[in-house]
Coordinates of C-alpha atoms in Angstrom, one line a residue:
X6 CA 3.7 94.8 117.3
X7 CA 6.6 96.7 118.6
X8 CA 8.3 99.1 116.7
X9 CA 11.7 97.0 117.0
X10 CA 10.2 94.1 116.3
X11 CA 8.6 95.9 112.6
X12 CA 12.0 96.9 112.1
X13 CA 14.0 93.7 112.7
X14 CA 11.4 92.4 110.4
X15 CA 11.6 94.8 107.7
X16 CA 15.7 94.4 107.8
X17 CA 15.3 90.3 107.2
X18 CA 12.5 90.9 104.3
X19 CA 15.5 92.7 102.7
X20 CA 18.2 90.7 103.2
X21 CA 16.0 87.6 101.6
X22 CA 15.2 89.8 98.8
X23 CA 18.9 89.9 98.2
X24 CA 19.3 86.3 99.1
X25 CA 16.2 84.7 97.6
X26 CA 17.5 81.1 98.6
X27 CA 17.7 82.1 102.3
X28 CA 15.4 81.9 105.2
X29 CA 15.3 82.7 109.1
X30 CA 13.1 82.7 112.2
X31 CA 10.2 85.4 111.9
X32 CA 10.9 87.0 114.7
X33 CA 7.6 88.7 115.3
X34 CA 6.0 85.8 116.3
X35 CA 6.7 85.6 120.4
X36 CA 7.4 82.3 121.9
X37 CA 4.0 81.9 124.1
X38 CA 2.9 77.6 122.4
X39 CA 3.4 79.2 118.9
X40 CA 5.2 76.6 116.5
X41 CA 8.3 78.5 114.5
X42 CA 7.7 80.6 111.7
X43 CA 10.1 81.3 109.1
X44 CA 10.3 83.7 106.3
X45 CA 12.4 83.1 103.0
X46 CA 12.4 80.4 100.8
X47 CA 10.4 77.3 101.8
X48 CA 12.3 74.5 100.5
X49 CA 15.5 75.7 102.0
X50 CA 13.6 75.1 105.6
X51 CA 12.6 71.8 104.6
X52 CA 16.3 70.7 103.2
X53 CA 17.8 72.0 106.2
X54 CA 15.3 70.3 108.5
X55 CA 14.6 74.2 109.8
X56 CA 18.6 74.4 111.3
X57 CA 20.0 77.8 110.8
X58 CA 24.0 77.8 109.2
X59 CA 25.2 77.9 113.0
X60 CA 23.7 74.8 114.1
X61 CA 24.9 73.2 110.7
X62 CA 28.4 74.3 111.5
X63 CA 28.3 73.0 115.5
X64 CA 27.0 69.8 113.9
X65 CA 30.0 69.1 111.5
X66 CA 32.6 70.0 114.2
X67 CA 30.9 67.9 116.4
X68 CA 30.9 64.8 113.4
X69 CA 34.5 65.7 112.8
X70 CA 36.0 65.2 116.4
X71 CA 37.9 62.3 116.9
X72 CA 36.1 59.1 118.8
X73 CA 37.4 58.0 121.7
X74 CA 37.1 53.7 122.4
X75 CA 34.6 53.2 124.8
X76 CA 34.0 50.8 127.8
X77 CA 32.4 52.8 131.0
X78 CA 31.7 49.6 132.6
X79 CA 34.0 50.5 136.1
X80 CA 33.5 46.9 137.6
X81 CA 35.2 45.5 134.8
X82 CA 38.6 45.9 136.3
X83 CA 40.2 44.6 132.8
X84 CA 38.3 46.4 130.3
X85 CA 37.4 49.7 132.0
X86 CA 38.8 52.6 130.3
X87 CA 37.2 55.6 131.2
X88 CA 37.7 59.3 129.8
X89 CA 41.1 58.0 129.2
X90 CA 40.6 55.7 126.8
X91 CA 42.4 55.9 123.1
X92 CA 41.6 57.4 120.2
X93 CA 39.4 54.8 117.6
X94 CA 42.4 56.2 115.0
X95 CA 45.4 56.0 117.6
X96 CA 48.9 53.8 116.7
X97 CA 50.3 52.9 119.9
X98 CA 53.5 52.0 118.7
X99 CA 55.0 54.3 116.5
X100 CA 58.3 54.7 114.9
X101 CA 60.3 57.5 115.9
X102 CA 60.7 60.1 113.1
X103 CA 64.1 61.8 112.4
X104 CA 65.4 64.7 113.0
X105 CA 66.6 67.0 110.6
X106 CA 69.6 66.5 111.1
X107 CA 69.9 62.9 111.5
X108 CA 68.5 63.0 107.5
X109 CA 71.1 65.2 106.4
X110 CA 73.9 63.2 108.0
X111 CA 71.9 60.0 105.9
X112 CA 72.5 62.4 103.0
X113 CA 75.8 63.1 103.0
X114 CA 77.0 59.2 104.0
X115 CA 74.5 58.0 100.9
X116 CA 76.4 60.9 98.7
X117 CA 79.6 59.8 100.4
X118 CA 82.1 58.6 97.2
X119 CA 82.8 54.9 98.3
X120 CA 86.6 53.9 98.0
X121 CA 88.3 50.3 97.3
X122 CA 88.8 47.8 99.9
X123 CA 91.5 45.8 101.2
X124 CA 92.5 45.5 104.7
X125 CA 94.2 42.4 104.8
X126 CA 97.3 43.4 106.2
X127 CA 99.0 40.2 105.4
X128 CA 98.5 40.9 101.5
X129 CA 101.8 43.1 101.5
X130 CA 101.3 44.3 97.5
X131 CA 97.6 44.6 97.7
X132 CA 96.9 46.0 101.0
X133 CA 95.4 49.4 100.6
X134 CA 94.0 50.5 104.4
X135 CA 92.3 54.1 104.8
X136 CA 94.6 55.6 101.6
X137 CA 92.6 53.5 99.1
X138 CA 91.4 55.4 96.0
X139 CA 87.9 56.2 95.3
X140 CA 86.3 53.7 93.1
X141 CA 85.1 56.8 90.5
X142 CA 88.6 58.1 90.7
X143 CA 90.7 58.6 87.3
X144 CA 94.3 58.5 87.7
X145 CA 94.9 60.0 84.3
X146 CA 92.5 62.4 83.1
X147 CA 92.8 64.3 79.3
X148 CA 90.5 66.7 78.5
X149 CA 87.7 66.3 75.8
X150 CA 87.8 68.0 72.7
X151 CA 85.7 71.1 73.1
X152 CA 88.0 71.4 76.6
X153 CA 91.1 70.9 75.0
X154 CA 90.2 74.2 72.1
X155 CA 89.0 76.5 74.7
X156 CA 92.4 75.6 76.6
X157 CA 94.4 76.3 73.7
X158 CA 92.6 80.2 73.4
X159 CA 93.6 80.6 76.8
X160 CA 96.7 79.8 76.0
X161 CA 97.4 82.0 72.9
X162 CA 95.5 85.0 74.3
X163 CA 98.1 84.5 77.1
X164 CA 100.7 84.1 75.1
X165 CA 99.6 87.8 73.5
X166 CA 99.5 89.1 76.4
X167 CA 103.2 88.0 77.3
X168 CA 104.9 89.6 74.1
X169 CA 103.1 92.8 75.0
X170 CA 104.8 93.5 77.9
X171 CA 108.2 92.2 76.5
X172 CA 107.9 95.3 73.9
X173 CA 111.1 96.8 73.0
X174 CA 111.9 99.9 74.7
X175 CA 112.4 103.2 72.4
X176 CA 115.3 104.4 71.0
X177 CA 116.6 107.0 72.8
X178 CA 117.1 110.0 71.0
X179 CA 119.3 113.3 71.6
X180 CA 118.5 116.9 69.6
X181 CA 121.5 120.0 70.4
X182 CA 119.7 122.7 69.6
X183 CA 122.5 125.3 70.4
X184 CA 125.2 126.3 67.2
X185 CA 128.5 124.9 68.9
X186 CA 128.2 122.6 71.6
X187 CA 131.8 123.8 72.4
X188 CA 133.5 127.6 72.9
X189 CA 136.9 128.9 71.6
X190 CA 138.6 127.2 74.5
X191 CA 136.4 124.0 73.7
X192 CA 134.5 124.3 77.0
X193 CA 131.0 122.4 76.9
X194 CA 128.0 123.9 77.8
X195 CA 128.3 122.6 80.9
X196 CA 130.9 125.0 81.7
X197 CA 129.7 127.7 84.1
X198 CA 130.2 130.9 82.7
X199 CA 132.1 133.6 84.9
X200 CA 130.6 137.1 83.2
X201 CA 126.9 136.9 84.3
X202 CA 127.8 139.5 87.0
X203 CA 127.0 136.5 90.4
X204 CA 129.8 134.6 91.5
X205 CA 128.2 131.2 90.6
X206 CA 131.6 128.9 92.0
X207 CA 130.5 130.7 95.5
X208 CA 130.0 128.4 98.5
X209 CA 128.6 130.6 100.7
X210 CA 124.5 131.3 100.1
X211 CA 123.7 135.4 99.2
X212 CA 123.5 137.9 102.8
X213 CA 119.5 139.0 102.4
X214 CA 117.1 137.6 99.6
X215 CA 114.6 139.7 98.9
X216 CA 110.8 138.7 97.4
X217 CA 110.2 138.2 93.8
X218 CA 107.7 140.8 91.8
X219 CA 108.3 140.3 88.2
X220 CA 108.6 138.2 85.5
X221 CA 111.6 137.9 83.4
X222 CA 111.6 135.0 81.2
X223 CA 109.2 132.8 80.2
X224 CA 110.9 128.8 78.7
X225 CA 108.7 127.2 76.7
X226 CA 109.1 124.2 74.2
X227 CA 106.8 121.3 76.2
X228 CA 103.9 120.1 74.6
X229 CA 102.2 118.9 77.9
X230 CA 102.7 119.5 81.4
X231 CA 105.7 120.0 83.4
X232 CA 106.3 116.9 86.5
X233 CA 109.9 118.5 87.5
X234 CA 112.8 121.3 87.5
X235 CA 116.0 120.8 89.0
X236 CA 119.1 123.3 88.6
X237 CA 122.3 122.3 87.4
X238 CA 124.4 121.0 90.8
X239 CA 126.1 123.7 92.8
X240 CA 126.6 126.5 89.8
X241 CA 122.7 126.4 88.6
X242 CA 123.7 127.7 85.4
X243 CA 121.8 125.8 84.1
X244 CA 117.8 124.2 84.8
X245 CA 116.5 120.9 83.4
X246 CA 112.3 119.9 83.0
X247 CA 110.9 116.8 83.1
X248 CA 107.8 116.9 80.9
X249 CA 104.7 114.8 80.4
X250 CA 105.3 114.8 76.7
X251 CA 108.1 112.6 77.7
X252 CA 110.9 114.5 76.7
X253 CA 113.5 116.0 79.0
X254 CA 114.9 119.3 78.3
X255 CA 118.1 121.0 79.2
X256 CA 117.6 124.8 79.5
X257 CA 120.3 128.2 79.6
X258 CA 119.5 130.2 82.8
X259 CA 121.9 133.2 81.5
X260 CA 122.4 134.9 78.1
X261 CA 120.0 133.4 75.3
X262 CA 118.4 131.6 77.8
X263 CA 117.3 128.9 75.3
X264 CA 116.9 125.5 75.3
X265 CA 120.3 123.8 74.9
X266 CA 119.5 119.8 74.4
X267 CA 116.1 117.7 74.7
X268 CA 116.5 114.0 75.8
X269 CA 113.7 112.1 74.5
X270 CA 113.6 108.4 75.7
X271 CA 111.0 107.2 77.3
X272 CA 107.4 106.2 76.0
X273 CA 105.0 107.7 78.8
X274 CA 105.5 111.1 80.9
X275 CA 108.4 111.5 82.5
X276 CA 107.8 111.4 86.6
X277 CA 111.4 112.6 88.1
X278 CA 114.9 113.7 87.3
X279 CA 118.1 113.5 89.3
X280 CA 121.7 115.3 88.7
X281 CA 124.5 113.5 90.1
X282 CA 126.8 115.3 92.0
X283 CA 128.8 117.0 89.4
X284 CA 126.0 117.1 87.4
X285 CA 127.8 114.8 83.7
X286 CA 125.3 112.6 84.6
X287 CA 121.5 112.0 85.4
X288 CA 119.1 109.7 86.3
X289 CA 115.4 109.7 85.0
X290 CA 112.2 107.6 85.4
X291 CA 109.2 107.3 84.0
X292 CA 105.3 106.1 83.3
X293 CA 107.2 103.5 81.4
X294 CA 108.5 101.8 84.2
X295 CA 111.9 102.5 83.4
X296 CA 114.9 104.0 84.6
X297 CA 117.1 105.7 82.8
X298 CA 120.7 107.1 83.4
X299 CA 121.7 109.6 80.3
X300 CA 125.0 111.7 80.0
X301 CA 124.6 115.3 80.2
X302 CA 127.0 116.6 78.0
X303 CA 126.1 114.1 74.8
X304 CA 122.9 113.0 75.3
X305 CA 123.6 109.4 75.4
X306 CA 121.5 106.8 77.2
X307 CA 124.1 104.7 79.1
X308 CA 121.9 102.3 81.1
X309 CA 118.3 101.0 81.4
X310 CA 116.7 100.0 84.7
X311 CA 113.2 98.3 85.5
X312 CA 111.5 96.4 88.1
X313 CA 108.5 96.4 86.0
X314 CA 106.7 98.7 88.3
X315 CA 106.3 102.2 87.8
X316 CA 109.2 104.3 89.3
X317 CA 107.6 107.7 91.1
X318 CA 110.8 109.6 92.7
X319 CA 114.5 108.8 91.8
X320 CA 117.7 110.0 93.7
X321 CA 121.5 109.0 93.2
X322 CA 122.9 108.4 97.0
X323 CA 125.0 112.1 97.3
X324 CA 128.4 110.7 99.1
X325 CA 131.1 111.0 96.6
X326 CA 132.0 107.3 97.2
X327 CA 128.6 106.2 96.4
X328 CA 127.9 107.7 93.2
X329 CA 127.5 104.6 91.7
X330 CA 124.4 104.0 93.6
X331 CA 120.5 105.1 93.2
X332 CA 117.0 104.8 95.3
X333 CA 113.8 104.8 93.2
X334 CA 110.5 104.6 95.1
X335 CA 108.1 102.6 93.6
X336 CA 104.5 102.1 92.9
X337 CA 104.9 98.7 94.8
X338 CA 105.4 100.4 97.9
X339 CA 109.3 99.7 97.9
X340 CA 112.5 101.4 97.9
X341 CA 114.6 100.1 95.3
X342 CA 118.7 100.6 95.5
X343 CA 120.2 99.8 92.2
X344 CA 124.0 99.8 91.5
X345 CA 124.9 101.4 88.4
X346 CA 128.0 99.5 87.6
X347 CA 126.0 95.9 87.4
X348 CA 122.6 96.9 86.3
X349 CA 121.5 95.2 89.5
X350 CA 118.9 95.7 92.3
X351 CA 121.2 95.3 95.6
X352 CA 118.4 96.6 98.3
X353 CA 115.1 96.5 98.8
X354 CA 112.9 99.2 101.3
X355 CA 109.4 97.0 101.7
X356 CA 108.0 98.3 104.8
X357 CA 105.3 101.3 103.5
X358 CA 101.8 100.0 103.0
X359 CA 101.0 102.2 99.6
X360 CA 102.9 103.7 96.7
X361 CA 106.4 105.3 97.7
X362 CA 106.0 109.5 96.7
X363 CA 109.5 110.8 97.8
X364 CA 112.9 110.1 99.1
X365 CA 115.1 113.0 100.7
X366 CA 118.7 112.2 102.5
X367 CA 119.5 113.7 106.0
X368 CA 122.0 114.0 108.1
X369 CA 124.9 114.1 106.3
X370 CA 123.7 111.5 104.3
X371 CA 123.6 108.5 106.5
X372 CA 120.2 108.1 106.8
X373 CA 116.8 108.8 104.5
X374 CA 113.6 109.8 105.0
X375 CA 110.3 108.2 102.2
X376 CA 107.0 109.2 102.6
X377 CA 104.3 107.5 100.9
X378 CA 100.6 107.1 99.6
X379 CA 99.9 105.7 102.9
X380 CA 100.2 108.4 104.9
X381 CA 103.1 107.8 107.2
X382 CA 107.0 108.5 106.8
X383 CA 109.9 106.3 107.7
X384 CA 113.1 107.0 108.4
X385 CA 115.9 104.5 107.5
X386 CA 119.4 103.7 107.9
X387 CA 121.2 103.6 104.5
X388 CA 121.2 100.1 104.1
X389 CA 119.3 98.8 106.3
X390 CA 116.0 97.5 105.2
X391 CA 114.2 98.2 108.5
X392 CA 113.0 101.6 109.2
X393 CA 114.2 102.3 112.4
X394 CA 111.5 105.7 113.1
X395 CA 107.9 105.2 111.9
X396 CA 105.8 108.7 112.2
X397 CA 101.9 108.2 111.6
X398 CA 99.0 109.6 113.4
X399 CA 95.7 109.2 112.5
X400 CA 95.7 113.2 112.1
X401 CA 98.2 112.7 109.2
X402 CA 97.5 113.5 105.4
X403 CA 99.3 111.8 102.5
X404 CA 102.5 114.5 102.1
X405 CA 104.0 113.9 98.4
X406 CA 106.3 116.4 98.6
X407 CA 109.3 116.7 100.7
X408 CA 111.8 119.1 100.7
X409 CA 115.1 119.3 103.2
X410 CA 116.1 123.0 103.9
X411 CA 119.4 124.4 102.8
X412 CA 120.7 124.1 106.5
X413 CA 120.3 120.3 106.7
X414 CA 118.1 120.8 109.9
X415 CA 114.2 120.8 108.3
X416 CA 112.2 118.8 106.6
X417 CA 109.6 120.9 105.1
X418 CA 106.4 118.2 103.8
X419 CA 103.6 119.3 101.6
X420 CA 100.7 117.9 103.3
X421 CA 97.5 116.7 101.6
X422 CA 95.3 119.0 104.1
X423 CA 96.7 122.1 102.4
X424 CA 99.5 122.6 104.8
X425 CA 102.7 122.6 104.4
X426 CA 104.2 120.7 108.1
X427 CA 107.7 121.1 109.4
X428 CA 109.8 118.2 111.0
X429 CA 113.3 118.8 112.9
X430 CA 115.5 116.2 110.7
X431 CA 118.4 116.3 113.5
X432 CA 116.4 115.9 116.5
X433 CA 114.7 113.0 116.0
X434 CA 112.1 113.8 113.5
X435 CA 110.1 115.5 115.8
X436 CA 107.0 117.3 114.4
X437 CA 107.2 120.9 115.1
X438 CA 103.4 121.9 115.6
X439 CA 104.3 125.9 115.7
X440 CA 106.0 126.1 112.2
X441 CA 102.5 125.0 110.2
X442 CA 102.0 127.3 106.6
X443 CA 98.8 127.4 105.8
X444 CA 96.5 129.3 103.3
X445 CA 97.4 127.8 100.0
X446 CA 95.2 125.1 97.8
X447 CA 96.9 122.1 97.1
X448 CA 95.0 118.8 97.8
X449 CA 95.9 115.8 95.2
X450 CA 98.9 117.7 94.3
X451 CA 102.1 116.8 94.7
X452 CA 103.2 120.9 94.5
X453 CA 107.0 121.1 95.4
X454 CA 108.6 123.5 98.1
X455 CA 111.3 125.4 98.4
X456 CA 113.5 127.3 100.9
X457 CA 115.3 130.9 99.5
X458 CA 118.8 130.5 99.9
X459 CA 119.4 132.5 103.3
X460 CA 116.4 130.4 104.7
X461 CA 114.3 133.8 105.4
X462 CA 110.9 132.5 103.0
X463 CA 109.3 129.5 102.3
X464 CA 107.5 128.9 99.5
X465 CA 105.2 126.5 96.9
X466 CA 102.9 126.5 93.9
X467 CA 99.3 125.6 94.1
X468 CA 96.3 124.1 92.6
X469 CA 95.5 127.4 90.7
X470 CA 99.1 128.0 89.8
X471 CA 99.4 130.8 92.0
X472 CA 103.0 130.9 93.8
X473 CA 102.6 131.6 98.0
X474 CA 105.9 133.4 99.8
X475 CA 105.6 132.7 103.4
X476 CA 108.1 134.3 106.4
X477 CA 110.1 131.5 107.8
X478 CA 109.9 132.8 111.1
X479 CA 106.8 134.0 112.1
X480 CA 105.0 131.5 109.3
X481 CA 103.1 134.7 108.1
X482 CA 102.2 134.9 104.8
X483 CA 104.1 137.5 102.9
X484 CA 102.9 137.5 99.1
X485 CA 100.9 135.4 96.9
X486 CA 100.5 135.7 92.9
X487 CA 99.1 134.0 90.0
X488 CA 101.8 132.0 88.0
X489 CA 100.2 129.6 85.6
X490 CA 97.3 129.1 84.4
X491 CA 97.5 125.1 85.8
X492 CA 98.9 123.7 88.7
X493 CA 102.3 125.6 89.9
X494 CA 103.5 122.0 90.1
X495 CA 107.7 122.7 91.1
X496 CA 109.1 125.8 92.5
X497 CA 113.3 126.5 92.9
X498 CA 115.0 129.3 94.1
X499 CA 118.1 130.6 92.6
X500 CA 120.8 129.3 95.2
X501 CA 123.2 132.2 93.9
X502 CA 120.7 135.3 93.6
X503 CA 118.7 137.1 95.5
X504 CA 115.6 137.5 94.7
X505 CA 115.4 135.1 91.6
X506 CA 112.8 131.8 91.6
X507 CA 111.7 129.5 88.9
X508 CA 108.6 128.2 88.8
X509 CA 106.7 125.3 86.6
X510 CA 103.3 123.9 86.0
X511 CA 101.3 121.9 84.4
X512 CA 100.2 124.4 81.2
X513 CA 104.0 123.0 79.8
X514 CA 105.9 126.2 80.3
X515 CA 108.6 127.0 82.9
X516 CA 109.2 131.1 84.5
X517 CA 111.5 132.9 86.0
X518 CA 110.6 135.6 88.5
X519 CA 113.1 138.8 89.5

């Protein structure tokens, strides 16, 4: 015996060990008149009539094919069919089976609500045609029980809701906190006094300012942050802070320097503040969503204005004629104008596309300029709702800060991208690329700026309260220095003195550099 064959042999003895039900062809007997041999179980050969599991498995698929009819009888011409004869199991005629979609359209008509029929035309009162109800239609419907109380919770929780809103605002409240609110000649404190040794009645700004090194004063009497400083109109004798503890404060620039009144009126922080022109009145808004116009002098609150939207910037219109007239930008990306003398919104600004962040008059007053959350700035004709110049480029940052220089022809803009970018107000608001400041850290802070007098510096807070002096000019930086310990959030330069700046941030105090 070969070797192969002893191993092929050896191989199936141990696979029927394994298998002891299994059998297959000895394969060392050769094929010369010698009847098979198999090894492996015996009664498995005679059950499976000696047929290995391939022969099995041709034999089922065999048994399994389909049967054609037969009749390979060719000379009769009727019956003959051939190899093309049907299946034993065939339909001839079937039904044709629908398509998917022709069941869903069966759907639909079958879920179809059914309506009432008349179309007897010549029945005039009972005639219904195509406009017929449904037949499961209710006319009148009432709620069930259980819908009716769970409508009725609605309702009160709405009706909560409503008186909320409708609160009553606060009282406002006035505190002197000077000894005579009058002098021997019974001149208010809003008098400007005449022996400070600077002509503060001059019209004419000072010959050479000069940069600021120290501190001098420091005002404090906030709780929280500071939003805003403005000076006292033309004499800056005075210098008034809007604070985040929602009190407004009236402060001395000269002698005691102390605080002189506090305003306290509204519920939330105090956003903005406004002089008018002669500076007996002032406007102010707030968190609250109100506006509020106060007298100077006595601290009263004469008028109350709301759209019910919160009021971010606030300026009285600066012609003489039209003092009786305000703009606050709201957070409902409009202008509002109200008139003073009716309590009345007579104007509305909608064109900006995100909260409105400032509004700044130019030339001479007949036009303004708003910029706003979303990134562009408009000019506009006073009272015309259209803005007539549009400036956005997809280079532009949000610029929350606008400031118009003492000569009427700039429009400095305190741009999200820690610049602070220049625009020429008369000619055309064209975007003057060479007069960029950089350097300073201001992004998501609306950090006022301010031009010296004499228009030699400009200059703004920062993110780290630091106060940065640049050259007008060249756009060099000249001096940078750590003012507060928050944000340096408003920044004003003395319009009479030389060298003399107020700054303001958010760690509530206000200081005044020499």
């Amino acid at each position: 015996m070969a070797l192969t064959d002893q191993c092929s042999v050896i191989s199936i003895q141990m696979v029927v060990a394994n298998y002891p039900s299994g059998f297959a062809l000895d394969p060392s007997v050769d094929g010369s008149g010698q009847t098979d041999k198999y090894i492996g179980d015996s009664d498995a050969v005679e059950e499976a009539k000696g047929k290995t599991i391939f022969e099995k498995n041709n034999q089922l698929e065999k048994s399994k094919k389909r049967k054609r009819e037969k009749n390979t009888d060719a000379s009769d011409v009727d019956g003959y069919l051939g190899p093309w004869a049907k299946y034993k199991d065939e339909e001839t005629v079937s039904k044709p089976s629908k398509t998917i979609f022709e069941k869903n359209n069966q759907l639909e008509k079958s879920k179809k609500r059914k309506r009432e029929k008349n179309t007897d035309a010549s029945d005039v009162d009972g005639y219904l045609g195509p406009w017929a109800k449904y037949k499961d239609e209710e006319t009148v419907s009432k709620p069930s029980e259980e819908e009716q109380k769970e409508l009725d919770e609605i309702l009160a929780k709405r009706a909560k809701a409503g008186k909320q809103v409708e609160e009553k605002t606060v009282e406002e409240k006035t505190t002197l906190h000077i000894k005579d609110a009058y002098d021997y000649q019974g001149r208010s404190f809003l008098h400007p006094p005449q022996d400070v040794g600077v002509n503060l009645r001059s019209e004419e700004p000072p010959e050479k300012c000069f940069l600021p090194k120290k501190l001098i004063h420091t005002w404090s009497g906030h709780t929280k942050g500071i939003a805003a400083i403005r000076w006292f109109p033309r004499f800056a004798h005075l210098i008034m802070s809007a604070g985040m503890d929602s009190k407004i404060k009236l402060w001395q620039v000269y002698k005691e320097r102390q605080c002189v009144r506090t305003y306290s009126g509204h519920k939330q922080a105090v956003r903005d503040v406004c002089f008018n022109n002669t500076g007996t009145e002032f406007l102010s808004c707030g968190y609250d969503r109100y506006c509020k116009l106060w007298d100077t002098e006595t601290g009263e609150c004469k008028a109350r204005f709301t759209s019910r939207k919160v009021p971010y910037c606030i300026k009285f219109h600066p012609e003489e004629d039209k003092q009786h007239l305000f703009v606050a930008g709201t957070s409902d990306k409009k202008i509002v104008c109200w008139d003073i003398r009716s309590g009345e919104i007579i104007q509305e600004y909608d064109r900006h596309l995100g909260p409105v962040n400032t509004i700044t008059f130019i030339d001479q007053n007949r036009r303004f300029v708003s910029t706003s959350d979303d990134k562009s700035l408009r000019v506009w004709e006073w009272d015309v709702p259209v803005d007539f110049k549009y400036i956005a480029d997809p280079s532009m940052h949000s610029m929350p800060a606008v400031t118009l220089s003492p000569n009427g022809k700039w429009l400095a803009c305190q741009s999200m991208d820690n610049k602070i970018c220049v625009f020429n107000a008369l000619n055309r608001m064209k975007f003057i690329r060479k007069k960029t400041f950089t350097g300073h850290m201001v992004a998501g802070y609306a950090c006022g700026i301010d031009f010296s007098p004499e228009m030699s510096y400009i200059s703004c807070g920062d993110a780290d309260g630091k106060v940065y002096i640049w050259d007008w000019r060249s756009t060099k930086l000249y001096s940078k220095f750590k003012a507060h310990d928050d944000v340096c959030i408003s920044l004003l330069w003395h319009p009479h003195e030389t060298s003399k700046m107020a700054t303001a941030g958010w760690d509530g105090v206000i200081k005044y550099w020499d």
